[in-house]
C-alpha positions as a Python dict, from the first residue, in 0.01 Angstrom:
ca = {
    (1, 'M'): (0, 0, 0),
    (2, 'T'): (148, 338, -102),
    (3, 'R'): (168, 627, 143),
    (4, 'H'): (-108, 799, -55),
    (5, 'E'): (-331, 495, -10),
    (6, 'Q'): (-241, 487, 358),
    (7, 'R'): (-341, 852, 395),
    (8, 'Y'): (-669, 772, 221),
    (9, 'K'): (-726, 494, 474),
    (10, 'A'): (-647, 734, 763),
    (11, 'M'): (-889, 989, 615),
    (12, 'T'): (-1160, 723, 596),
    (13, 'I'): (-1107, 617, 957),
    (14, 'L'): (-1112, 977, 1078),
    (15, 'Y'): (-1426, 1047, 874),
    (16, 'Q'): (-1599, 758, 1047),
    (17, 'A'): (-1486, 876, 1392),
    (18, 'F'): (-1609, 1232, 1323),
    (19, 'L'): (-1941, 1095, 1196),
    (20, 'Y'): (-1987, 888, 1511),
    (21, 'E'): (-1903, 1187, 1730),
    (22, 'S'): (-2150, 1412, 1551),
    (23, 'N'): (-2423, 1155, 1616),
    (24, 'N'): (-2318, 1097, 1978),
    (25, 'I'): (-2227, 736, 1906),
    (26, 'D'): (-1965, 586, 2136),
    (27, 'Y'): (-1676, 427, 1953),
    (28, 'N'): (-1333, 281, 2009),
    (29, 'I'): (-1082, 406, 1752),
    (30, 'D'): (-900, 72, 1759),
    (31, 'D'): (-1223, -100, 1657),
    (32, 'I'): (-1268, 137, 1362),
    (33, 'I'): (-906, 85, 1257),
    (34, 'E'): (-951, -293, 1273),
    (35, 'E'): (-1278, -270, 1080),
    (36, 'Q'): (-1116, -61, 803),
    (37, 'M'): (-787, -248, 772),
    (38, 'E'): (-715, -617, 735),
    (39, 'E'): (-367, -557, 873),
    (40, 'K'): (-272, -263, 1096),
    (41, 'I'): (-29, -30, 925),
    (42, 'K'): (181, 168, 1171),
    (43, 'F'): (176, 487, 959),
    (44, 'V'): (-206, 490, 938),
    (45, 'V'): (-248, 424, 1310),
    (46, 'S'): (3, 697, 1400),
    (47, 'I'): (-174, 954, 1180),
    (48, 'V'): (-522, 866, 1309),
    (49, 'K'): (-425, 859, 1675),
    (50, 'G'): (-204, 1167, 1638),
    (51, 'V'): (-485, 1370, 1482),
    (52, 'L'): (-728, 1263, 1756),
    (53, 'E'): (-477, 1332, 2035),
    (54, 'E'): (-378, 1676, 1901),
    (55, 'R'): (-718, 1774, 1760),
    (56, 'E'): (-772, 2068, 1994),
    (57, 'K'): (-438, 2225, 1895),
    (58, 'I'): (-488, 2132, 1530),
    (59, 'D'): (-831, 2297, 1525),
    (60, 'E'): (-688, 2609, 1689),
    (61, 'I'): (-427, 2631, 1414),
    (62, 'A'): (-682, 2562, 1140),
    (63, 'N'): (-929, 2819, 1270),
    (64, 'K'): (-652, 3078, 1288),
    (65, 'Y'): (-605, 3051, 911),
    (66, 'L'): (-961, 2976, 798),
    (67, 'E'): (-1086, 3320, 704),
    (68, 'N'): (-1442, 3385, 826),
    (69, 'W'): (-1485, 3011, 873),
    (70, 'D'): (-1452, 2739, 1137),
    (71, 'I'): (-1324, 2386, 1089),
    (72, 'S'): (-1638, 2243, 1250),
    (73, 'R'): (-1841, 2380, 957),
    (74, 'L'): (-1648, 2176, 702),
    (75, 'G'): (-1761, 1833, 588),
    (76, 'F'): (-1610, 1540, 774),
    (77, 'T'): (-1390, 1442, 479),
    (78, 'D'): (-1254, 1796, 455),
    (79, 'Q'): (-1200, 1806, 832),
    (80, 'A'): (-1004, 1482, 811),
    (81, 'I'): (-787, 1608, 524),
    (82, 'I'): (-702, 1944, 679),
    (83, 'R'): (-641, 1795, 1024),
    (84, 'M'): (-414, 1527, 878),
    (85, 'G'): (-220, 1790, 683),
    (86, 'I'): (-170, 2012, 985),
    (87, 'Y'): (-80, 1714, 1203),
    (88, 'E'): (183, 1594, 959),
    (89, 'I'): (333, 1942, 916),
    (90, 'M'): (347, 2016, 1288),
    (91, 'W'): (408, 1678, 1454),
    (92, 'T'): (589, 1450, 1207),
    (93, 'D'): (916, 1435, 1019),
    (94, 'T'): (741, 1408, 683),
    (95, 'P'): (870, 1688, 457),
    (96, 'D'): (624, 1978, 474),
    (97, 'V'): (588, 1998, 96),
    (98, 'T'): (490, 1629, 89),
    (99, 'C'): (230, 1688, 363),
    (100, 'I'): (75, 1971, 164),
    (101, 'D'): (90, 1786, -170),
    (102, 'E'): (-71, 1475, -23),
    (103, 'A'): (-351, 1676, 140),
    (104, 'I'): (-416, 1858, -188),
    (105, 'E'): (-428, 1528, -378),
    (106, 'L'): (-686, 1390, -134),
    (107, 'A'): (-883, 1714, -155),
    (108, 'K'): (-881, 1702, -537),
    (109, 'E'): (-1019, 1348, -523),
    (110, 'Y'): (-1274, 1389, -244),
    (111, 'S'): (-1364, 1760, -213),
    (112, 'D'): (-1476, 2032, -446),
    (113, 'E'): (-1240, 2283, -604),
    (114, 'K'): (-1328, 2565, -363),
    (115, 'V'): (-1252, 2352, -56),
    (116, 'C'): (-935, 2222, -221),
    (117, 'K'): (-808, 2578, -265),
    (118, 'M'): (-903, 2663, 93),
    (119, 'I'): (-714, 2359, 228),
    (120, 'N'): (-413, 2452, 15),
    (121, 'G'): (-423, 2809, 150),
    (122, 'V'): (-452, 2701, 513),
    (123, 'L'): (-172, 2445, 490),
    (124, 'D'): (51, 2692, 309),
    (125, 'K'): (-2, 2944, 592),
    (126, 'V'): (66, 2675, 854),
    (127, 'Y'): (386, 2581, 672),
    (128, 'H'): (505, 2942, 649),
    (129, 'S'): (416, 3025, 1009),
    (130, 'K'): (599, 2714, 1130),
    (131, 'D'): (899, 2813, 920),
    (132, 'S'): (909, 3162, 1071),
    (133, 'N'): (881, 3023, 1428),
    (134, 'E'): (1178, 2788, 1397),
}
């Protein structure tokens, strides 16, 4: 499975978790991961659990750069993509450009053009603000 396919799998798992949360359905993330994957892939698990663990900080960052918008108003797929992108930029060793490119590719496949541009803009701002803080 390529990294792109693994990110797609992480996006799907996060989508399901966000859907359950919005409907006040209790869930165990490990159960969702098991349900979605025949074999656990460390990269997918680390992205999913990392996004969920850092979600409050991730959402703060996202909302800072979403102009006149709030991450909670986005569709669950878009929330998953933007949160994954921010998580990878801020908390992993994946090259920032790769994080942005992968998020944009997922957005092109699963979001509309307007949302894709918005995700690109937010991640670009996150990247540049991180760069200026280092």
